[in-house]
CSV table of C-alpha atoms in Angstrom, one decimal:
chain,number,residue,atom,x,y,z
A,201,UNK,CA,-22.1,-100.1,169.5
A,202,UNK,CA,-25.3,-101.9,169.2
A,203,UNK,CA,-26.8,-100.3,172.6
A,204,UNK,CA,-25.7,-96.7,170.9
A,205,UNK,CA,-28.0,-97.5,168.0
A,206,UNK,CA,-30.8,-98.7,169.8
A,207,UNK,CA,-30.6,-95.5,172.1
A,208,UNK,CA,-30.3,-93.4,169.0
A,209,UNK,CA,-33.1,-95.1,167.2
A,210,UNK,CA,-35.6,-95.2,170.1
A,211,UNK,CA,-35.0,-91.4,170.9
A,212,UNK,CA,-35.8,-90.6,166.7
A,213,UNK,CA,-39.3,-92.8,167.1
A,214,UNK,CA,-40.6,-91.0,170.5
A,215,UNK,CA,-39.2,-87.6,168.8
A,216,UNK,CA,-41.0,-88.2,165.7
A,217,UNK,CA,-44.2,-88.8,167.9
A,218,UNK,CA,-44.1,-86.2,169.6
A,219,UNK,CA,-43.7,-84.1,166.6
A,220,UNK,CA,-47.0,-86.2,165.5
A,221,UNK,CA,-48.7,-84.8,168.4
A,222,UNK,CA,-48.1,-81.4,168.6
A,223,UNK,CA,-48.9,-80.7,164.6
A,224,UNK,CA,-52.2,-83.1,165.6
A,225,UNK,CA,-53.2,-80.2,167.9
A,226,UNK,CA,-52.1,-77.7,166.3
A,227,UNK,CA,-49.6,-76.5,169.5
A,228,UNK,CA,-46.3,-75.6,167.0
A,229,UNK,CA,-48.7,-73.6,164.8
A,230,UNK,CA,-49.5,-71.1,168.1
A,231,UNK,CA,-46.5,-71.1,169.7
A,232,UNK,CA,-45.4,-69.6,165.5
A,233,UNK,CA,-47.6,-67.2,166.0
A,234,UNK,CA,-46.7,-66.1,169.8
A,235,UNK,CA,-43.2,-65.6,168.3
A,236,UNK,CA,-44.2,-64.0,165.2
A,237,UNK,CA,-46.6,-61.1,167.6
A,238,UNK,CA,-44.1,-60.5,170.1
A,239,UNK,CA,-41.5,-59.8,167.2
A,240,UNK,CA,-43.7,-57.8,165.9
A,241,UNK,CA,-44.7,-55.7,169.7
A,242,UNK,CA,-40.5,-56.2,170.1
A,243,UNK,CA,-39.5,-54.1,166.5
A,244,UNK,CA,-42.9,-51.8,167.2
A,245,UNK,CA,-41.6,-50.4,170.5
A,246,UNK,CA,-38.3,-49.9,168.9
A,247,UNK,CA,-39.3,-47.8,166.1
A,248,UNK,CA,-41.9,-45.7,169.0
A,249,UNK,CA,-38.5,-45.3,171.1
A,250,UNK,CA,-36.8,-44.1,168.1
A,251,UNK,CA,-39.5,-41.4,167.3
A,252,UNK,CA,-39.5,-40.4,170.5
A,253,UNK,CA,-35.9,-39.9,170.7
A,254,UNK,CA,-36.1,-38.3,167.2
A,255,UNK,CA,-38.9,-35.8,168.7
A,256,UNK,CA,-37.3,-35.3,172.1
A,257,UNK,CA,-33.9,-34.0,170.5
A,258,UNK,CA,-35.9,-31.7,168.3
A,259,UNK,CA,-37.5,-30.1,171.4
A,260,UNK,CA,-34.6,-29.8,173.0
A,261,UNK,CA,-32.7,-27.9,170.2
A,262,UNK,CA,-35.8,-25.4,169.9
A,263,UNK,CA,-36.5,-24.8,173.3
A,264,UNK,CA,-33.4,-25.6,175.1
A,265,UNK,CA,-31.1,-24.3,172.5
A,266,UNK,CA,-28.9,-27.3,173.0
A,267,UNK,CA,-26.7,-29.1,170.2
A,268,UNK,CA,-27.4,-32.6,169.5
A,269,UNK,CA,-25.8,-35.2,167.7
A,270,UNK,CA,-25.9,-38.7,166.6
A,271,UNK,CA,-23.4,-40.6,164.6
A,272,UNK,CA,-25.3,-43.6,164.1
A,273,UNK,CA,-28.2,-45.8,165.1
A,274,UNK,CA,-29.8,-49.1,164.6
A,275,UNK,CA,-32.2,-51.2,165.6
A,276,UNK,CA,-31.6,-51.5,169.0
A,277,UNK,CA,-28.3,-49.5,169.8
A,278,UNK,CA,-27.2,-45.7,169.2
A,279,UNK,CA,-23.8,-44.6,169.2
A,280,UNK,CA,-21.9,-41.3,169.0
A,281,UNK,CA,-24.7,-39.3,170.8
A,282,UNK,CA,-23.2,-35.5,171.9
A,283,UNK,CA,-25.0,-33.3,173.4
A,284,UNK,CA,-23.5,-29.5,173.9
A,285,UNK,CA,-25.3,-26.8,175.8
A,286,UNK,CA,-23.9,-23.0,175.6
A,287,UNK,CA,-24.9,-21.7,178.6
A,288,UNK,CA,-25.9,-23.4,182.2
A,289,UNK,CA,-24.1,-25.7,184.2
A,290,UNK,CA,-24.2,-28.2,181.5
A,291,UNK,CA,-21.7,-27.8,179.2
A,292,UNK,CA,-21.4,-31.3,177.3
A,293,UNK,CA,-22.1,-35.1,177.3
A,294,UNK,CA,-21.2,-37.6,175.1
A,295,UNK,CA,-22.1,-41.1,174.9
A,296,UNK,CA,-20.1,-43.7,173.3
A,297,UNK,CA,-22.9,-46.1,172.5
A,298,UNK,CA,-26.6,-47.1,174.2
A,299,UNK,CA,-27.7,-50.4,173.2
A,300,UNK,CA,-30.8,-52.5,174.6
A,301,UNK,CA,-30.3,-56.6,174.3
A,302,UNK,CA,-31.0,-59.5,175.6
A,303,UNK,CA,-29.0,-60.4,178.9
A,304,UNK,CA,-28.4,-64.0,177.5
A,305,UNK,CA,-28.7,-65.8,174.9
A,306,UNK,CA,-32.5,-67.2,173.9
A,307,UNK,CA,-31.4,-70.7,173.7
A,308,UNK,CA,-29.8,-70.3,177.7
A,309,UNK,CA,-32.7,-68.3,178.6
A,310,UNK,CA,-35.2,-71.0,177.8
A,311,UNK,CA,-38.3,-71.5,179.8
A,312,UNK,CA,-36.9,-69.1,182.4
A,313,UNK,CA,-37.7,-66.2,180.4
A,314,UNK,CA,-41.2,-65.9,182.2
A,315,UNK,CA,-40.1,-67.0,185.9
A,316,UNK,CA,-36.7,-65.1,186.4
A,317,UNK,CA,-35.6,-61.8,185.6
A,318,UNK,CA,-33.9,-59.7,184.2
A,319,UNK,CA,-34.1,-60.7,180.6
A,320,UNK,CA,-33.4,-57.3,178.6
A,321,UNK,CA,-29.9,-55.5,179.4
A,322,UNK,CA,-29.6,-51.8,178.9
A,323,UNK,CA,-25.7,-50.9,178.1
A,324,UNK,CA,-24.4,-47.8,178.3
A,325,UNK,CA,-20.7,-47.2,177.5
A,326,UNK,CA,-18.1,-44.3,177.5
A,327,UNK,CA,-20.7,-41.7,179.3
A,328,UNK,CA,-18.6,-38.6,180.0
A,329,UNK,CA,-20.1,-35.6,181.3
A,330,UNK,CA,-18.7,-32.2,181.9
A,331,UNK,CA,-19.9,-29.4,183.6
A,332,UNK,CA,-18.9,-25.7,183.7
A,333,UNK,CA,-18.3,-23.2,186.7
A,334,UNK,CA,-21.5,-21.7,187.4
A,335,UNK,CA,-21.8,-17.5,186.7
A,336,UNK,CA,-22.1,-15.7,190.1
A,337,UNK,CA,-25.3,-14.3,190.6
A,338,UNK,CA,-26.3,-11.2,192.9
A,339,UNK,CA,-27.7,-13.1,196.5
A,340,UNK,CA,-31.3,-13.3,196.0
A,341,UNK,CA,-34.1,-13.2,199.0
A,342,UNK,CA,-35.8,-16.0,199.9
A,343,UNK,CA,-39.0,-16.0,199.2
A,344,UNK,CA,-41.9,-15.5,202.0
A,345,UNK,CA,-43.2,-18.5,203.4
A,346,UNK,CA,-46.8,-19.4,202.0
A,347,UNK,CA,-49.5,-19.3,204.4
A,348,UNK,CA,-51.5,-21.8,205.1
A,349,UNK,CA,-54.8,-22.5,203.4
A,350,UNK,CA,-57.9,-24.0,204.6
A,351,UNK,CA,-59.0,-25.6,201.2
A,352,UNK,CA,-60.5,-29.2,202.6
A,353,UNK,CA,-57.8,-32.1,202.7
A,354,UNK,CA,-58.5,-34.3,199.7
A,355,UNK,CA,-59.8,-37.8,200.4
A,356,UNK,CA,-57.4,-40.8,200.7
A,357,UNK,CA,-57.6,-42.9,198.3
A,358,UNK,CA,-58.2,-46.6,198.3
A,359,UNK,CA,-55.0,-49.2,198.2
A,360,UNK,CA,-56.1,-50.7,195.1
A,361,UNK,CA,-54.7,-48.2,192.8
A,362,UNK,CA,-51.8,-47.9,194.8
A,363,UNK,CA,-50.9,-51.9,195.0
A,364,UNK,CA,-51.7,-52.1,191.4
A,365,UNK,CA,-49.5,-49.8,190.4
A,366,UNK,CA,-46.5,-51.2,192.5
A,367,UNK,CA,-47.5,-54.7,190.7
A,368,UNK,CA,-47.3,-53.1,187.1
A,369,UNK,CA,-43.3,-51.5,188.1
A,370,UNK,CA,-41.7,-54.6,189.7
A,371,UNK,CA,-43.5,-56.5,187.1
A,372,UNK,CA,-41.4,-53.8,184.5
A,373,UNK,CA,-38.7,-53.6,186.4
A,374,UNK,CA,-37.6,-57.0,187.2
A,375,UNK,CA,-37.6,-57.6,183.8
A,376,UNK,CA,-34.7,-54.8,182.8
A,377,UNK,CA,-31.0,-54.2,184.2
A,378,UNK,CA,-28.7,-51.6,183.5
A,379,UNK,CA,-24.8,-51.7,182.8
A,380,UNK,CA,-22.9,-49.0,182.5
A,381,UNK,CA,-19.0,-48.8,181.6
A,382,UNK,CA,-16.6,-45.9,181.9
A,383,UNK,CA,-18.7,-43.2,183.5
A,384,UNK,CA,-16.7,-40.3,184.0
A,385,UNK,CA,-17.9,-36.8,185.1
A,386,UNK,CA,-15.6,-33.7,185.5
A,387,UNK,CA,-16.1,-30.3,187.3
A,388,UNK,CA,-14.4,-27.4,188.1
A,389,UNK,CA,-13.0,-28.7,191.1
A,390,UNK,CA,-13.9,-32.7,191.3
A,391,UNK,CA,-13.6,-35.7,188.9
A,392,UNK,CA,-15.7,-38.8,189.4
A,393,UNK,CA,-15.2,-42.0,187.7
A,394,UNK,CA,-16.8,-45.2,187.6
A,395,UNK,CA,-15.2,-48.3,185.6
A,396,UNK,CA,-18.0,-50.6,185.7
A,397,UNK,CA,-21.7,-50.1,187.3
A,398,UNK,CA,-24.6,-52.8,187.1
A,399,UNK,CA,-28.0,-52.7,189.0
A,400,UNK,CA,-30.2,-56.1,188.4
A,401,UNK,CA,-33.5,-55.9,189.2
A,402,UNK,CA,-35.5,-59.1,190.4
A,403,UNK,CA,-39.4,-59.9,191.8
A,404,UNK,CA,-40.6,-62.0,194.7
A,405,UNK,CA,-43.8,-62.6,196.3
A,406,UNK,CA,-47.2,-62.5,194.4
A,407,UNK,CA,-49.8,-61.1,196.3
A,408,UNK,CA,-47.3,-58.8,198.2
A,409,UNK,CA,-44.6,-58.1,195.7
A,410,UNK,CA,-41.0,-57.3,196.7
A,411,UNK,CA,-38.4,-55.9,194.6
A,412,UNK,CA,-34.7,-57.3,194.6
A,413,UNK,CA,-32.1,-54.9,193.8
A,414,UNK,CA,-28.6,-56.0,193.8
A,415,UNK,CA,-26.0,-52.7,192.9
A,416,UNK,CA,-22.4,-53.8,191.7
A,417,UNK,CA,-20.1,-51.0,191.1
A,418,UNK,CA,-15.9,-51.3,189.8
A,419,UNK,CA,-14.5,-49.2,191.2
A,420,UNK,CA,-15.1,-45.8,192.5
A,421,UNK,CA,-12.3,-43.1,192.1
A,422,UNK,CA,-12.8,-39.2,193.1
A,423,UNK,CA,-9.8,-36.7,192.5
A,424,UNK,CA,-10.5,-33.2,194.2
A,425,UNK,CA,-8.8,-30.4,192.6
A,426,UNK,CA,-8.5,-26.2,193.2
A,427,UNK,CA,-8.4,-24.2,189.9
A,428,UNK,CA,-7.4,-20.6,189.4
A,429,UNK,CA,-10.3,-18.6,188.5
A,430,UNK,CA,-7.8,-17.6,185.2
A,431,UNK,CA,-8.4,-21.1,183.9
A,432,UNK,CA,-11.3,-22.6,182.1
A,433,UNK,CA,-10.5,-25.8,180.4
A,434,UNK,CA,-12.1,-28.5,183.3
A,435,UNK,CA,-10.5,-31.6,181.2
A,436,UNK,CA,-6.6,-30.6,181.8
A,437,UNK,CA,-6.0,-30.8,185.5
A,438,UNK,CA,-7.3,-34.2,185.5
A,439,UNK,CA,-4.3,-36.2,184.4
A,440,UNK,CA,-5.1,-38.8,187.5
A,441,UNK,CA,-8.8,-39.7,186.1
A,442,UNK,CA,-6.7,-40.7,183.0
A,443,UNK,CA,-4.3,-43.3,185.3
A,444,UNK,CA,-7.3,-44.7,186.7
A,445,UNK,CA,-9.0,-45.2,183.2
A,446,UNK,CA,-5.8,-47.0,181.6
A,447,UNK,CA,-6.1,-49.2,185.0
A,448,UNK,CA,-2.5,-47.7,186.9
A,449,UNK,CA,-5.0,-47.7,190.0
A,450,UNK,CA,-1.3,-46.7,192.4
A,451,UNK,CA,-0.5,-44.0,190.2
A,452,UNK,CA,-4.2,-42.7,190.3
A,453,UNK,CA,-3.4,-42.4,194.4
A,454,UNK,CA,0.6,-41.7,194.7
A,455,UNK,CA,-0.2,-37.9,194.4
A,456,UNK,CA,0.7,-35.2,196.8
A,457,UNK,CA,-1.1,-32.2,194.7
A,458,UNK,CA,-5.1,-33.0,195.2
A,459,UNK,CA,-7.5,-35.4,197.6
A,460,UNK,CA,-8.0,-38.5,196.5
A,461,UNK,CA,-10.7,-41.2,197.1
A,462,UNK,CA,-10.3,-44.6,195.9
A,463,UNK,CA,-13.3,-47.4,196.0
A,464,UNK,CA,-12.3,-51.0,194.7
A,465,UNK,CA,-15.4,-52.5,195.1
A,466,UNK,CA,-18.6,-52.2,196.3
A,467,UNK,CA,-21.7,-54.3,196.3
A,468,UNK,CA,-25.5,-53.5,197.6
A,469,UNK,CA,-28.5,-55.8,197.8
A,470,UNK,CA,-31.7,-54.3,199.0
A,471,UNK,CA,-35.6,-55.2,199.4
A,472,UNK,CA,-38.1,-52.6,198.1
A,473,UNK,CA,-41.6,-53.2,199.2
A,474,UNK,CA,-44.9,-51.2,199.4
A,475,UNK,CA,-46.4,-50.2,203.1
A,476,UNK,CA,-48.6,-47.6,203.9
A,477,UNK,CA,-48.6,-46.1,200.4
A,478,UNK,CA,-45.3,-45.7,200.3
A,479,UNK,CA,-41.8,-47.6,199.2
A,480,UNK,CA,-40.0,-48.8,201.8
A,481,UNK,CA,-36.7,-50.4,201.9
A,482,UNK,CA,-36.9,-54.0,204.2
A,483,UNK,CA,-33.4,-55.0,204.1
A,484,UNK,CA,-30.0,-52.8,202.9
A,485,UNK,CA,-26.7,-55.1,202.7
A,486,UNK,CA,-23.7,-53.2,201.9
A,487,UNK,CA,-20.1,-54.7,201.3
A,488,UNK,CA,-17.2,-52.6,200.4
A,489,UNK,CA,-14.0,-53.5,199.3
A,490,UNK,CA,-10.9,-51.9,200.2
A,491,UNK,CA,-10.8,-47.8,199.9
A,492,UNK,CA,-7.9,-45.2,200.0
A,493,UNK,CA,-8.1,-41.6,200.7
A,494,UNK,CA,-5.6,-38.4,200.4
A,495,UNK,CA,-7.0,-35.4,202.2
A,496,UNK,CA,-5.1,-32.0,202.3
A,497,UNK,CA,-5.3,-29.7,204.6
A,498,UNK,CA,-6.8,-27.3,202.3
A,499,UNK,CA,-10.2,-29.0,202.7
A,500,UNK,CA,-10.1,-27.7,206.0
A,501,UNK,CA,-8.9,-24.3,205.9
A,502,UNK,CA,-11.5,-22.2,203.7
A,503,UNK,CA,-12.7,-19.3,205.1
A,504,UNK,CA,-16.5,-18.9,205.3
A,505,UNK,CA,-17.4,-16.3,202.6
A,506,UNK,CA,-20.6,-13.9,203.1
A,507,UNK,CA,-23.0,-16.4,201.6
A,508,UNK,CA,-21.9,-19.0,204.2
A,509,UNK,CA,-22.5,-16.3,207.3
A,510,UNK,CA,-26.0,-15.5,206.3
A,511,UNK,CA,-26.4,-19.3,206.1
A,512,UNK,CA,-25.2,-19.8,209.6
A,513,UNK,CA,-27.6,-16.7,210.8
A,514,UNK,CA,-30.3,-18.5,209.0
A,515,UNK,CA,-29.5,-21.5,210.4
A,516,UNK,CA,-29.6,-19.9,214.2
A,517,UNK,CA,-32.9,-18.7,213.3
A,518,UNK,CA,-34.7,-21.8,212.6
A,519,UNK,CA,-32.6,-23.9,215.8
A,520,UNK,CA,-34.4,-21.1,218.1
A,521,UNK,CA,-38.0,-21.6,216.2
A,522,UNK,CA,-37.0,-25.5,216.5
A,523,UNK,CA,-36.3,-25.2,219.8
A,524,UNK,CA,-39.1,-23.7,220.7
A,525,UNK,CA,-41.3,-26.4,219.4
A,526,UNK,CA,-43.6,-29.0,221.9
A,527,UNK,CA,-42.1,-32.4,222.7
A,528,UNK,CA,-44.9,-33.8,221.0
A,529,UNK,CA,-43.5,-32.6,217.1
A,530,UNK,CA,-40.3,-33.2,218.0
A,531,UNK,CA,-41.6,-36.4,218.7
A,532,UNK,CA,-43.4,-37.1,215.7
A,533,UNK,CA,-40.7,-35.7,213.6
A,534,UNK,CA,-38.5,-38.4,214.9
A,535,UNK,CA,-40.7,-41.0,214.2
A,536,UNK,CA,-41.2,-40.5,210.7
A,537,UNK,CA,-37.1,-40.3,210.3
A,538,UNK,CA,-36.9,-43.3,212.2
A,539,UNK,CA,-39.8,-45.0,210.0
A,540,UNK,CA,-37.5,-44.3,206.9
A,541,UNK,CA,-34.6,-46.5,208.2
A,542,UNK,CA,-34.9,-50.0,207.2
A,543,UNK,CA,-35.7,-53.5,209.4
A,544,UNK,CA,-32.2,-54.5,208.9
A,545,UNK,CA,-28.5,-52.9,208.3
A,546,UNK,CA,-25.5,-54.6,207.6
A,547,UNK,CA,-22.3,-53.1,206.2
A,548,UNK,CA,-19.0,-54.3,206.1
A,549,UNK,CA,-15.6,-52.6,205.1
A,550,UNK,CA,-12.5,-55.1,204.5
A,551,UNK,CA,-9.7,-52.2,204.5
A,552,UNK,CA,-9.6,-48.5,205.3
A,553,UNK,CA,-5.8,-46.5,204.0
A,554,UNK,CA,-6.4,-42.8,205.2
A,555,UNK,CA,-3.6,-40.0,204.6
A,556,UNK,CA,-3.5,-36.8,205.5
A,557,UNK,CA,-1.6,-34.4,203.8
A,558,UNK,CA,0.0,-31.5,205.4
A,559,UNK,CA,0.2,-28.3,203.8
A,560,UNK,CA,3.9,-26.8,202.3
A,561,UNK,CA,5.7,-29.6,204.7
A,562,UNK,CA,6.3,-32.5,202.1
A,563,UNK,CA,4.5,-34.8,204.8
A,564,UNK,CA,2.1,-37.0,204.9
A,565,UNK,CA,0.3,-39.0,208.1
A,566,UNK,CA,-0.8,-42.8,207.5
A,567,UNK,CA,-3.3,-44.3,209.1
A,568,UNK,CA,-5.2,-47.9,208.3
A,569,UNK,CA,-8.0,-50.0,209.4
A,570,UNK,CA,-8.3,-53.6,209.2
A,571,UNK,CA,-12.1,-53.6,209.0
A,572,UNK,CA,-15.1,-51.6,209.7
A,573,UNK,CA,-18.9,-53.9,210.7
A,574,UNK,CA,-22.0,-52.3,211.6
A,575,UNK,CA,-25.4,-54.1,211.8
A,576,UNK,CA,-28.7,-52.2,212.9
A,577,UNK,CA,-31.9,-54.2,213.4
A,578,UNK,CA,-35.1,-51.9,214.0
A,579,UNK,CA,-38.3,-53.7,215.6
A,580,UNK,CA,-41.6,-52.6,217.1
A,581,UNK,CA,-43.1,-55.1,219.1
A,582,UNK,CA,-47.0,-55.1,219.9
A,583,UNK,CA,-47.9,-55.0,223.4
A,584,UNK,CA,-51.3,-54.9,225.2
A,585,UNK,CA,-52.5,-51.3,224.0
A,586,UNK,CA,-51.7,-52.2,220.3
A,587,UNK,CA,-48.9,-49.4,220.3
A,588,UNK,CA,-45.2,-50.1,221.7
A,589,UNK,CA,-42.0,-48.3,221.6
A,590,UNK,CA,-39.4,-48.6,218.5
A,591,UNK,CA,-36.7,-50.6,219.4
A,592,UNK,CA,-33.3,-49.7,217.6
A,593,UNK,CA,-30.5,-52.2,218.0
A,594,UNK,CA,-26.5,-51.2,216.8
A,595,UNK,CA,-23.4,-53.0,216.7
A,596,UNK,CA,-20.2,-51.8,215.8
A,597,UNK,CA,-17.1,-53.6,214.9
A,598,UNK,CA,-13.6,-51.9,214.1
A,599,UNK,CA,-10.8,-54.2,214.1
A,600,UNK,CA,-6.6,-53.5,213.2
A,601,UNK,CA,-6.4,-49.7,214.1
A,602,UNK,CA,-3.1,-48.2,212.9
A,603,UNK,CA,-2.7,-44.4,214.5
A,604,UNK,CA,0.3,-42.4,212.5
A,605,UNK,CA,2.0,-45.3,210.5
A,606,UNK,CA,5.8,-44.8,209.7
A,607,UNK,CA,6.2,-48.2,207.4
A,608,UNK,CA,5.2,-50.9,209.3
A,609,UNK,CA,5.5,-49.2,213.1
A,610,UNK,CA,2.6,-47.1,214.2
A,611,UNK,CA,2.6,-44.7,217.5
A,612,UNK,CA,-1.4,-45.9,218.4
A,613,UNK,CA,-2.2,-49.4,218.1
A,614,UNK,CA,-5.9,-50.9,218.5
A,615,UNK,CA,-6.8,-54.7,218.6
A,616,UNK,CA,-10.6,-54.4,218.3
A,617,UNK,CA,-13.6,-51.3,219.1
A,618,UNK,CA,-16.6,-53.0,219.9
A,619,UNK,CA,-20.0,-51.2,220.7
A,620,UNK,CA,-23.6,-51.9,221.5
A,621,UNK,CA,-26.4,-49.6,221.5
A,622,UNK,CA,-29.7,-50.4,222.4
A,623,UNK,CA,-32.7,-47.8,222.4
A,624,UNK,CA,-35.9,-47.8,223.1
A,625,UNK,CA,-37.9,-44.9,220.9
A,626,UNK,CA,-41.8,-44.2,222.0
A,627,UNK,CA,-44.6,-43.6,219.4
A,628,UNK,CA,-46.4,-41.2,222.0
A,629,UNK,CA,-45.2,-39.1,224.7
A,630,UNK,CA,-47.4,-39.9,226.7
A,631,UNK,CA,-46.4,-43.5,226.8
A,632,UNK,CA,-42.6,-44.3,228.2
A,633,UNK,CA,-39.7,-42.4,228.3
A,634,UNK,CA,-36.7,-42.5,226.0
A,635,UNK,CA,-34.2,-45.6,226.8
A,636,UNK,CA,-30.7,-46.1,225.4
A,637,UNK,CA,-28.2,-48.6,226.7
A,638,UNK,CA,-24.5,-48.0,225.4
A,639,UNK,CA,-21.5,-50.6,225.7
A,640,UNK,CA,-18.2,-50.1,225.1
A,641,UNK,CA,-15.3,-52.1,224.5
A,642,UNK,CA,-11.8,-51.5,224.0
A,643,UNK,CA,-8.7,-53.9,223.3
């Protein structure tokens, strides 16, 4: 008991002098008033987004002749918003609330409020959207390609304005992430919803600055539906969206009347960086949970309609002009696909439950996979001339294959699909030929 009182009365004399040392220099008195401005810059920006919101909707209702609505707001939330459009595609949206806050609490963010992100959380909950079927139109003729002109290129600029602005938006960005709940959006034919949905956003590097981005979504269900032109209404033939809402994910997919798609979980973690003026994505990690899908037969049985012919003519038209193009554009067109695609790939599946659903038979075909892995690594090594060939590098993995299931027996049985693709892409034509090794490997 005597040590617990010496303890306690040492730690209230070097408290009480280091209280004596900040007031000496006058260190409380500015960190007051860093709190006080950035309250002030904090309840500033709030009553400019407010403004702004209050300005925007009037815009929109004189110009756009839409009908908006807001039940309540606050200081840093709205709720009720509705937005209605008479004509368009658009016919309404409603949003249960909007609120910007911080991510944790200030006492648990503590000093890490300046070194790692994100602080301030934007939540969005109950976001249903609903759009009508669009009015058919008479086919208009596409317009005449423009010519082109022989105005000077502009200049290119420098990378300072560039690299500064990158600097300012994952300086922003890393600072904000977004969570929405209980998306739901309903066509004329498809329903899409989304139980939970979070992006964070973090920063590394400080010269070169990359952007973290880390996607977490719970989960993903689609439900695919044919209407009679005689009915209007898109909310009633969506009875399945309403299982999967109240969480009876099995009765969202025991149906036999529409296609399906369910997504448990998925999460994606990707590096966006800056390179040659552009954003570029370094690394794309994608896991997936498990996922179950009804198709009909339906979706494979519509007959083209006179839209989809011209299409098709149109579409011979430019293979022929394609084809007729030099190895050399082809080349470079290539290149600048391939340029897109990231340094590294990795996505894994842990379960795959297709069905297929014959047609006026009262059928259905099973089929499962254990688990789908593909990894793609894309390198371009530097040789003697400066300028090598893109290497491309992919590995497949597709384990437990299970071909027309009846309960626990299956007619096709697959241990393992392994294969290996290796190709060697030049920047030039001039320089080596294309190389691709493929490797196959069945159990």
């Amino acid at each position: 008991m005597m040590l617990g009182l010496v303890q306690l009365l040492v730690g209230f004399v070097v408290s009480w002098e280091a209280l004596e040392f900040v007031l000496r220099y006058g260190l409380l008195l500015s960190t007051l008033k860093l709190l006080l401005l950035a309250a002030l810059a904090a309840t500033a920006s709030c009553v400019a987004v407010l403004l702004f919101a209050k300005a925007l909707a009037w815009v929109l209702r004189r110009t756009a002749k839409l009908s908006i609505g807001c039940r309540s707001y606050g200081f840093n939330y709205l709720r009720g918003i509705t937005i209605n459009s008479p004509k368009g595609p658009l016919q309404s949206i409603s949003v249960g609330e909007i609120r910007l806050g911080l991510r944790k609490p200030l006492t648990q963010l503590g000093l890490t409020i300046l070194t790692q992100g994100p602080v301030l959380q934007l939540r969005i909950s109950e976001l249903h959207i609903v759009l009508r079927q669009p009015a058919k139109s008479a086919d208009k003729k596409k317009p005449a390609p423009r010519k082109p002109t022989s105005a000077s290129s502009p200049k290119p600029k420098g990378n300072s304005k560039g690299q500064a602005k990158w600097r300012l938006i994952t300086n922003v960005a890393s600072l904000l992430s977004l969570s929405l709940v209980d998306l739901r959006l309903k066509t004329p034919k498809a329903a899409l919803g989304i139980k939970d949905f979070k992006i964070d956003l973090s920063k590394s590097g400080a010269l070169h600055p990359v952007l973290n981005v880390q996607i977490h979504l719970i989960p993903l269900f689609v439900q695919a539906l044919e209407i009679d032109g005689t009915e209007n209404d898109s909310s009633s033939p969506f009875n399945k969206l309403d299982w999967w809402v109240s969480g009876q994910y099995p009765s969202a997919m025991d149906t036999t009347d529409c296609s399906s798609f369910l997504l448990e979980d998925i999460a994606l973690s990707c590096e966006l960086h800056q390179r040659d003026k552009r954003i570029r994505v370094k690394n794309l990690d994608l896991m997936s949970g498990p996922i179950a899908v009804n198709l009909e037969e339906k979706l494979f049985t519509k007959k083209p309609s006179a839209s989809t012919v011209a299409d098709q003519k149109d579409e011979s038209t430019e293979d022929n002009k394609s084809a007729a193009k030099p190895e050399g554009s082809k080349l470079l067109s290539l290149n600048k696909k391939i340029d897109l695609i990231p340094e590294k790939v990795s996505f894994n599946m842990s379960k795959l439950d297709l069905k297929f659903l014959p047609k006026d038979h009262g059928l259905s075909i099973n089929n499962e996979i254990g688990s789908i892995s593909v990894r793609l690594m894309k390198s371009q090594p530097q040789n003697d001339l400066g300028v090598a060939p893109t290497h491309l590098w992919l590995e497949t993995d597709v384990t437990d294959i299970h071909l027309l299931m009846d309960g626990s027996t299956s007619v096709l049985e697959v241990v393992k699909i392994a294969t290996v693709v290796s190709a060697n892409i030049p920047t030039q034509v001039s320089l080596v030929c294309l190389r691709c090794k493929f490797v196959l490997l069945l159990i």
